[in-house]
Coordinates of C-alpha atoms in Angstrom, one line a residue:
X3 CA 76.2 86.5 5.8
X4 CA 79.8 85.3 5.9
X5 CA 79.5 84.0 9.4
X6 CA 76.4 82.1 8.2
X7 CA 78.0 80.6 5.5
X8 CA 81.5 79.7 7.6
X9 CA 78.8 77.7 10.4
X10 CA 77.4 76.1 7.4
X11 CA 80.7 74.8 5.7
X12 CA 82.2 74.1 9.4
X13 CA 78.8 71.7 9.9
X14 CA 79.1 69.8 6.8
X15 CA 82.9 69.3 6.8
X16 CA 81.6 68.0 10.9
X17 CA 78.9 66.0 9.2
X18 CA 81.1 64.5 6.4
X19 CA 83.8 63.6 9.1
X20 CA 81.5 62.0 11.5
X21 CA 80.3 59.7 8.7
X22 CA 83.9 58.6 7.3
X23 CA 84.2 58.1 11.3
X24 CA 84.8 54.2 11.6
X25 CA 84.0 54.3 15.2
X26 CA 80.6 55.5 13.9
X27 CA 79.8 52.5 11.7
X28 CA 81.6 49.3 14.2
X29 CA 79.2 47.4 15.7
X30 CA 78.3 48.8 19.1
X31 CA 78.8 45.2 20.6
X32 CA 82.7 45.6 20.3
X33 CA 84.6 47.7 22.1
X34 CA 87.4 49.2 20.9
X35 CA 91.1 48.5 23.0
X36 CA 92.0 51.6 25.3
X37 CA 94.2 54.3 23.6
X38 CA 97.5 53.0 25.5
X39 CA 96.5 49.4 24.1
X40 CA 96.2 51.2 20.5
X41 CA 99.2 53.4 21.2
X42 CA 101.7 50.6 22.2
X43 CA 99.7 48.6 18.9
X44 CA 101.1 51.6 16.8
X45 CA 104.7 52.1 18.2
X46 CA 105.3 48.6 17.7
X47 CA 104.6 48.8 14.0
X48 CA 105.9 51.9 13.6
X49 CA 109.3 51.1 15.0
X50 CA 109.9 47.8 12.9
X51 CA 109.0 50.7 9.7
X52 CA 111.5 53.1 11.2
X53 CA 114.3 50.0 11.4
X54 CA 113.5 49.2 7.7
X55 CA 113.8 52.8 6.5
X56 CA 116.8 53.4 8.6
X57 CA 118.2 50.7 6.1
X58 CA 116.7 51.3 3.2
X59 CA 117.3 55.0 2.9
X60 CA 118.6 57.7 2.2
X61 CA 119.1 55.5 -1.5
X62 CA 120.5 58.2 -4.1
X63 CA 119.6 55.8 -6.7
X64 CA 116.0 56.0 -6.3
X65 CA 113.3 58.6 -6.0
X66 CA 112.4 57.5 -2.5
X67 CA 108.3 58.0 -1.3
X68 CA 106.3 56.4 1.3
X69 CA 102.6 56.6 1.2
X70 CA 100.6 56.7 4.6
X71 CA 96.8 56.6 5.1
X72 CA 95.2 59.0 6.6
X73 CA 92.2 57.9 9.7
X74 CA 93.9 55.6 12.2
X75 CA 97.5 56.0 10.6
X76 CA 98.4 59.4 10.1
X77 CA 95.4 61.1 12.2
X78 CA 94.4 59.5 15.4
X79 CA 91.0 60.1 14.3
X80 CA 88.9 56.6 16.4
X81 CA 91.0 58.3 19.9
X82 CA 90.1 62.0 19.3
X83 CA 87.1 64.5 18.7
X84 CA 86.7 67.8 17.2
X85 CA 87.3 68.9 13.5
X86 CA 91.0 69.0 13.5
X87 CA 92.8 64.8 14.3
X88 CA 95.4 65.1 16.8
X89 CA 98.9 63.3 14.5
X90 CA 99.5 59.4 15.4
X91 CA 102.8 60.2 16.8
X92 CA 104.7 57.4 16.2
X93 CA 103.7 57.8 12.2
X94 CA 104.7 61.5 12.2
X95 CA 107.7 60.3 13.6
X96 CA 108.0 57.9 10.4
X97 CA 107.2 60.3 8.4
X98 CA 109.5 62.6 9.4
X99 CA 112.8 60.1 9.5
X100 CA 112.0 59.5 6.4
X101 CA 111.8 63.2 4.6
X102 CA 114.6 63.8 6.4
X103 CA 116.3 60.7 4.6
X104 CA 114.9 62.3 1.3
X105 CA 112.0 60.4 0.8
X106 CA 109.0 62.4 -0.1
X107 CA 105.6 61.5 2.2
X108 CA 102.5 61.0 -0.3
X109 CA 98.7 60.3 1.7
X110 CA 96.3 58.2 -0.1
X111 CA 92.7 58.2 1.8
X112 CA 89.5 57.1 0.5
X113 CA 88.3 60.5 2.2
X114 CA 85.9 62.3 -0.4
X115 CA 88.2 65.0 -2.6
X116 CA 85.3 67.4 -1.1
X117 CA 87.4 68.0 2.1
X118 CA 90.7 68.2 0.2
X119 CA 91.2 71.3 1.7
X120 CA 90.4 70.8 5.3
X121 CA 92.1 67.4 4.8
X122 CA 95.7 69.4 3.9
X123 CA 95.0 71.8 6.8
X124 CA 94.3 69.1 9.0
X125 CA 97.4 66.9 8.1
X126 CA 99.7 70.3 7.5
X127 CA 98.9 71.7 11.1
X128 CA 99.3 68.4 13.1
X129 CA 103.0 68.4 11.6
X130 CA 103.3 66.5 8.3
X131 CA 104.7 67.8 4.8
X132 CA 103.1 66.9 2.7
X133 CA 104.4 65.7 -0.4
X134 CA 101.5 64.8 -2.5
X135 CA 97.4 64.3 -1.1
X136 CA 95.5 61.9 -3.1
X137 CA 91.7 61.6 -1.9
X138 CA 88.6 59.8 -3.3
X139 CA 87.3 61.7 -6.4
X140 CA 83.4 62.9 -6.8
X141 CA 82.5 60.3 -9.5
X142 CA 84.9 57.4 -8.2
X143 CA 83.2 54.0 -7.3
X144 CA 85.8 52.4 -7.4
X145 CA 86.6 49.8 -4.4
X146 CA 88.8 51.6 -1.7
X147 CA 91.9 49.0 -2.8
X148 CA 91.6 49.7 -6.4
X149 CA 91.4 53.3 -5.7
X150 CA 94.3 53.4 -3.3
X151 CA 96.3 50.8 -6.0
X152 CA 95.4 53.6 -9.0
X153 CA 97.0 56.1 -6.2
X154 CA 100.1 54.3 -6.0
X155 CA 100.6 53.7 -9.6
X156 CA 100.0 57.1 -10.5
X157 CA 102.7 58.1 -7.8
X158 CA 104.9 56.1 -9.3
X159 CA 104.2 57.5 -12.8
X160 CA 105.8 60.6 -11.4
X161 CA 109.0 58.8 -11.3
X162 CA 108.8 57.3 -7.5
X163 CA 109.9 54.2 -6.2
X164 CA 107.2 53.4 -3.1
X165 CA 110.2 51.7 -0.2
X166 CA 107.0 52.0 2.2
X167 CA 103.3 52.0 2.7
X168 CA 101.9 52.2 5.7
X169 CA 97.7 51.8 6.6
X170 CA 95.4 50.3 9.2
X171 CA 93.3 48.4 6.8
X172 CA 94.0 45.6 4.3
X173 CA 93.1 48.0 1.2
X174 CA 95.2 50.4 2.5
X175 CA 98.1 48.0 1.2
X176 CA 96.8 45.0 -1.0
X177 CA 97.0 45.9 -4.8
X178 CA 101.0 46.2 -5.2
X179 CA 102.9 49.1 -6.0
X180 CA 105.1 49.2 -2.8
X181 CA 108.5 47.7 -2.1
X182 CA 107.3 47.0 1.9
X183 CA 103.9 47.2 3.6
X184 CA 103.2 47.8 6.7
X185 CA 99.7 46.9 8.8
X186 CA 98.4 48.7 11.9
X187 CA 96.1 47.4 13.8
X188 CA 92.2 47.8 13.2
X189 CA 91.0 45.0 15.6
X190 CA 88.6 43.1 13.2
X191 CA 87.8 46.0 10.9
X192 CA 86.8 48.3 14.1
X193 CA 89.6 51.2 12.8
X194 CA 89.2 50.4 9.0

């Protein structure tokens, strides 16, 4: 009976994934850029984030956080297959330079709160600590910009200032609430 039910959650948490998958909704018509293309997209931006933070932290006068999205910033999830994302290396290493400058790492995803947990496991194996996980709640129709703004606020209710906020898609980081954004690439929407 257990095993029945475990096959079950493991093929909805598959079936939720594949639909969040932006790779499943881009036009077939356009081809996404190889991995390396992708890759060397990410370093790029990820290295002038690791120069600012360099600069900008450790900053004992401030409760430092960056936020970081989750599919095509955090998880390489366009590239990969399966159930658990393989990390976007050069954003772990951001994410990492900057806990260890004392900056707490926060996600914000417009992923439903539904996968919360495989979401954490997901992030938490790859390599990320995770300093606060804020997904999409059940009854939340909200735009993904507004909900990802709300996010921020409410992260900076807790007393954080936001040095950095890093996402693939234009609502990842319009709204405010961060002292630097940061844009990967999505190639016309294809990664958002």
């Amino acid at each position: 009976m257990r095993r029945g039910l475990l096959r079950v959650a493991v093929a909805a948490v598959a079936a939720t994934l594949a639909l969040l998958s932006p790779a499943a909704t881009a036009p077939a018509a356009a081809a996404l850029p190889s991995y390396a293309t992708w890759v060397a997209d990410v370093t790029a931006v990820a290295d002038t984030a690791r120069q600012y933070l360099g600069t900008r932290l450790p900053d004992p006068s401030v409760r430092a956080a960056i936020v970081l999205d989750i599919d095509n910033t955090a998880l390489e999830e366009a590239y990969a297959s399966g159930l658990v994302y393989p990390a976007t290396a050069p954003i772990l290493r951001t994410a990492q330079q900057a806990r260890a400058a004392g900056a707490t790492v926060f996600f914000v995803t417009a992923r439903p709160e539904i996968i919360t947990g495989w979401t954490r496991y997901n992030l938490e194996t790859v390599g990320y600590v995770i300093g606060g996980l804020y997904l999409r709640g059940t009854f939340d129709f909200s735009s993904n910009q507004t909900m990802k703004t709300n996010a921020r606020i409410a992260i900076e209710r807790l007393g954080y200032t936001i040095v950095a906020n890093i996402g693939n898609n234009d609502s990842d980081l319009a709204g405010g609430h961060a002292e630097r954004t940061f844009k990967l690439p999505d190639y016309g929407g294809q990664l958002s």
